[in-house]
Amino acid sequence: MLIYLDGEFVPRSEAKISVFDHGLLYGDGVFEGIRSYNGNVFKLDEHLERIFDSAKSIMLQIPITIEEMKENLLETLRRNNLHEGYIRLIVTRGIGDLGLDPEKCPTPSVIIIADKITLYPQNFYEHGLEIVTASIRRNYPEAVNPRIKSLNYLNNILAKIEAKQSGSVEALMLNNDGYVVECTGDNIFYIKNEEIITPPQHIGILEGVTRNCVIELAKEAGFKIHERVFTRHDLYIADECFLTGTAAEVIPVVKLDQRVIGNGKPGIVTQKLIAAFRQYANNSGTPIYT
Ligand code: PXG
């Protein structure tokens, strides 16, 4: 495996960063998780825009242009001969001293890892997920805004631990006001009376690339879709529920906190959106080889 590290392609065993990198010391940095299907990178421009926006928000100057980032990412896929893959893009604040001050870090590090994707088992798509609500809350937007895909994922990791302790793979997270925001690494949607509802960006979510794509696909398929604030109660009494994310794509949820959602089976609208998303993902994207 060859990894892009600050302008060079290095073997996995040599892809190392300093213990003084502020990405490690403080989680000071940003990242993206991107996927390629059939030799095409899915929503590459959207992911690149999001990482540059995340960096801008934390005043991190990415040392290469968006075009260079794109070319390096495609070249990483080519050098690893990957057609179906998962790409992790990371920009850290770089090497500094042991203090917090980012001005002491003159050069941010850029890392691009292209690997095989680990998929959720097929039976999750056929039978749906059973998830629980985590006690840990999603970041307050005025602390670290969840729109920033930063290297600070500790609250989501703590929620993930809670999920696993109760035998689930995902946990629902609420914001500080108790409204539903998202899961640890996926956005959430529910369906009630044929309308699709998902939380609005301002209440503290990562505006998922998959989320935005599914909103568009749902509109094209003629569904009514609303971005609206809601509580867990709305999910307990929903007809259907599903999650979206780069790794999961569109995945049904059939139980939340021991409450059966709808009839306890992946719903019709969810199944339609799973199919529409797969069809779209397999027939779009930026070609790796031109
Ligand atoms: N919310 C959060 C908090 C995320 O981290 C999503 C939603 C979905 O966004 P996209 O753009 O992927 O549709 C994410 C992204 C993992 C993993 O290994 C998942 C993410 C990030 C890092 C790791 O499951 N999800």
XYZ file of C-alpha atoms and ligand atoms in Angstrom:
315
model
C 0.000 0.000 0.000
C 1.256 3.474 -0.912
C 0.190 6.463 1.143
C 0.369 10.112 0.114
C 2.214 12.030 2.807
C 3.175 15.662 2.270
C 3.920 15.426 -1.426
C 5.345 11.906 -1.547
C 3.978 8.406 -1.979
C 5.429 6.250 0.767
C 4.914 2.597 1.766
C 2.578 1.986 4.701
C 5.506 1.111 7.011
C 7.083 4.514 6.330
C 3.905 6.578 6.519
C 4.572 8.143 9.916
C 4.030 11.517 11.490
C 5.761 13.230 14.389
C 4.681 12.829 18.021
C 4.762 16.660 18.050
C 2.056 16.897 15.361
C -0.881 18.821 16.818
C -3.280 16.454 15.068
C -2.058 13.865 17.567
C -1.454 16.154 20.546
C -4.762 18.043 20.344
C -6.921 16.549 17.594
C -6.119 19.763 15.743
C -6.968 18.972 12.144
C -9.708 17.959 9.732
C -10.584 14.873 7.704
C -12.854 13.300 5.115
C -14.021 9.780 4.350
C -14.677 9.309 0.628
C -15.658 6.328 -1.470
C -15.096 5.133 -4.994
C -17.464 2.905 -6.946
C -16.577 1.158 -10.226
C -13.517 3.320 -10.773
C -15.318 6.596 -10.027
C -14.930 8.714 -6.897
C -18.322 9.497 -5.394
C -19.127 13.211 -4.879
C -15.446 14.129 -4.902
C -16.013 17.867 -5.321
C -18.463 17.925 -2.385
C -15.978 16.144 -0.108
C -13.121 18.425 -1.204
C -15.252 21.479 -0.594
C -16.191 20.205 2.855
C -12.596 19.591 3.950
C -11.509 23.025 2.694
C -14.503 24.575 4.501
C -13.713 22.654 7.715
C -10.086 23.843 7.495
C -11.143 27.434 6.853
C -13.387 27.415 9.894
C -10.517 26.353 12.183
C -8.082 28.740 10.447
C -5.991 25.911 9.041
C -4.402 26.828 5.728
C -4.221 23.688 3.593
C -0.797 23.918 1.881
C -2.044 22.713 -1.524
C -4.874 23.845 -3.774
C -8.180 22.049 -4.134
C -7.116 20.986 -7.656
C -3.816 19.584 -6.365
C -5.682 17.756 -3.599
C -7.979 16.235 -6.196
C -5.120 15.087 -8.403
C -3.159 13.654 -5.442
C -6.237 11.770 -4.277
C -6.844 10.264 -7.723
C -3.135 9.409 -8.032
C -3.234 7.646 -4.634
C -6.075 5.460 -5.928
C -4.156 4.750 -9.146
C -0.928 3.835 -7.345
C -2.877 1.377 -5.207
C -4.823 0.057 -8.185
C -8.109 0.582 -6.373
C -11.431 0.819 -8.177
C -13.752 0.197 -5.221
C -12.234 1.851 -2.219
C -12.396 4.053 0.826
C -10.254 7.172 0.877
C -9.288 8.929 4.095
C -8.123 12.473 3.624
C -6.464 14.100 6.645
C -4.955 17.542 7.170
C -3.283 18.108 10.526
C -2.034 21.375 12.002
C 1.462 19.921 11.704
C 4.486 19.872 13.961
C 4.686 22.399 16.792
C 5.786 22.477 20.392
C 3.896 21.111 23.384
C 1.742 24.225 23.722
C -1.658 24.786 22.121
C -0.610 27.694 19.918
C -1.243 26.763 16.267
C 1.022 29.601 15.131
C 3.933 27.472 16.308
C 2.976 24.890 13.669
C 4.322 26.339 10.402
C 3.430 23.481 8.042
C 0.200 21.492 8.062
C 0.505 17.838 7.016
C -1.595 16.326 4.251
C -2.237 12.577 4.324
C -4.223 10.507 1.811
C -4.888 6.844 2.535
C -6.709 4.678 -0.001
C -7.864 1.333 1.299
C -10.479 -1.336 0.736
C -13.856 -0.542 2.207
C -15.297 -2.535 5.115
C -19.024 -2.828 4.506
C -21.809 -3.495 6.966
C -23.065 -7.092 6.670
C -25.804 -7.567 4.067
C -28.320 -8.750 6.710
C -28.349 -5.232 8.240
C -29.811 -3.973 4.937
C -32.297 -6.831 4.762
C -33.476 -6.764 8.378
C -32.492 -3.296 9.616
C -30.458 -2.010 12.536
C -31.466 -1.902 16.193
C -29.973 1.213 17.729
C -29.952 2.967 21.098
C -29.716 6.579 22.231
C -26.352 7.498 23.691
C -26.257 9.453 26.944
C -23.382 11.564 25.603
C -24.546 14.600 23.627
C -23.339 15.789 20.216
C -21.142 18.897 20.321
C -22.823 22.174 21.048
C -22.438 24.145 17.777
C -20.896 27.097 19.607
C -18.211 24.779 21.031
C -16.826 22.805 18.066
C -19.474 23.017 15.373
C -20.389 19.515 14.135
C -20.290 20.943 10.599
C -16.511 20.913 10.999
C -15.287 17.396 10.310
C -12.453 17.762 12.794
C -10.055 15.216 14.243
C -11.911 15.674 17.572
C -14.283 12.709 17.472
C -14.162 11.778 21.131
C -17.819 12.444 21.918
C -18.871 10.318 18.937
C -16.436 7.614 20.024
C -17.914 7.647 23.543
C -21.367 7.290 21.986
C -20.066 4.419 19.833
C -18.808 2.687 22.983
C -22.311 3.005 24.464
C -23.771 1.538 21.263
C -21.448 -1.454 21.367
C -22.053 -2.035 25.073
C -25.716 -2.497 24.288
C -25.031 -4.750 21.319
C -25.695 -2.126 18.615
C -23.420 -0.855 15.861
C -24.729 2.712 15.914
C -26.022 5.118 18.555
C -28.442 7.969 18.187
C -27.119 11.292 19.447
C -29.112 14.267 20.737
C -28.024 17.869 20.959
C -27.826 19.800 24.184
C -31.547 20.675 23.953
C -32.517 17.021 23.620
C -33.395 17.166 19.922
C -32.335 14.362 17.595
C -29.284 15.327 15.565
C -27.512 12.330 14.046
C -25.707 9.081 14.811
C -21.989 8.648 15.579
C -21.028 8.452 11.884
C -24.334 8.645 10.019
C -27.191 11.102 9.469
C -30.753 10.148 10.352
C -34.112 10.321 8.545
C -37.609 9.114 9.400
C -40.810 8.685 7.445
C -44.297 9.463 8.739
C -47.402 9.490 6.561
C -45.264 9.334 3.413
C -43.257 12.430 4.325
C -39.526 12.198 4.895
C -38.009 14.225 7.736
C -34.370 14.876 8.672
C -32.831 17.386 11.122
C -31.764 20.770 9.723
C -28.079 21.621 9.580
C -28.278 24.447 12.154
C -29.165 22.241 15.122
C -25.706 20.668 15.109
C -25.084 17.970 12.524
C -22.421 17.106 10.025
C -24.062 17.952 6.728
C -23.449 14.540 5.216
C -22.629 14.201 1.543
C -24.798 11.068 1.459
C -27.566 12.960 3.306
C -27.595 15.727 0.729
C -27.562 13.228 -2.120
C -30.474 11.256 -0.616
C -32.478 14.482 -0.151
C -32.048 15.193 -3.869
C -32.883 11.621 -4.909
C -35.993 11.641 -2.691
C -37.161 14.910 -4.263
C -36.556 13.526 -7.758
C -38.604 10.441 -6.852
C -41.473 12.761 -5.902
C -41.343 12.436 -2.106
C -42.081 15.319 0.213
C -38.972 15.944 2.278
C -38.547 18.369 5.174
C -35.613 19.493 7.262
C -37.210 19.864 10.677
C -36.348 19.676 14.362
C -37.798 16.611 16.150
C -37.451 14.459 19.241
C -36.967 10.768 19.940
C -40.723 10.426 20.384
C -41.154 11.173 16.659
C -38.800 8.303 15.879
C -40.565 5.906 18.263
C -43.863 6.509 16.437
C -42.382 6.780 12.921
C -43.430 4.516 10.049
C -39.829 4.022 8.922
C -36.361 5.179 9.812
C -32.995 5.010 8.048
C -29.439 6.293 8.323
C -27.112 7.652 5.644
C -23.318 7.772 5.491
C -20.403 7.163 3.174
C -19.756 3.662 4.518
C -23.375 2.685 5.284
C -24.976 4.334 2.202
C -28.688 4.081 3.122
C -29.404 1.614 5.933
C -32.752 0.849 7.603
C -33.348 1.191 11.356
C -36.083 -1.022 12.793
C -35.701 -0.497 16.534
C -34.705 2.433 18.726
C -34.303 2.089 22.496
C -36.262 -1.199 22.393
C -39.211 0.457 20.594
C -40.136 -1.249 17.318
C -40.306 1.313 14.497
C -43.270 0.821 12.135
C -43.802 -2.887 11.510
C -40.227 -3.721 12.528
C -39.091 -4.330 8.961
C -37.246 -2.074 6.500
C -39.977 0.102 4.983
C -41.005 0.618 1.376
C -39.744 4.200 1.128
C -36.417 3.176 2.659
C -36.075 0.311 0.195
C -36.815 2.626 -2.723
C -34.146 5.049 -1.535
C -31.609 2.250 -1.016
C -32.152 1.195 -4.632
C -32.109 4.771 -5.949
C -28.894 5.523 -4.075
C -27.100 2.376 -5.313
C -28.159 3.087 -8.857
C -26.902 6.673 -8.594
C -23.634 5.787 -6.821
C -22.755 3.159 -9.424
C -23.388 5.539 -12.312
C -21.800 8.813 -11.250
C -18.567 10.225 -9.907
C -15.125 11.413 -10.970
C -13.226 8.830 -13.045
C -9.953 7.622 -11.462
C -8.520 6.819 -14.901
C -9.123 9.234 -17.740
N -22.387 12.375 10.763
C -21.157 12.224 11.276
C -20.882 12.685 12.649
C -20.125 11.658 10.489
O -18.899 11.534 10.975
C -21.737 11.373 8.703
C -22.696 11.970 9.520
C -22.141 10.984 7.321
O -21.563 11.896 6.383
P -21.221 11.475 4.888
O -20.629 12.672 4.294
O -20.248 10.322 4.980
O -22.485 11.059 4.256
C -20.421 11.223 9.177
C -19.333 10.626 8.347
C -16.824 5.248 10.155
C -16.731 6.716 9.971
O -15.758 4.593 10.159
C -17.827 7.426 9.528
C -17.754 8.804 9.350
C -16.600 9.433 9.661
C -15.519 8.715 10.112
C -15.564 7.340 10.255
O -17.937 4.736 10.301
N -18.902 9.398 8.894
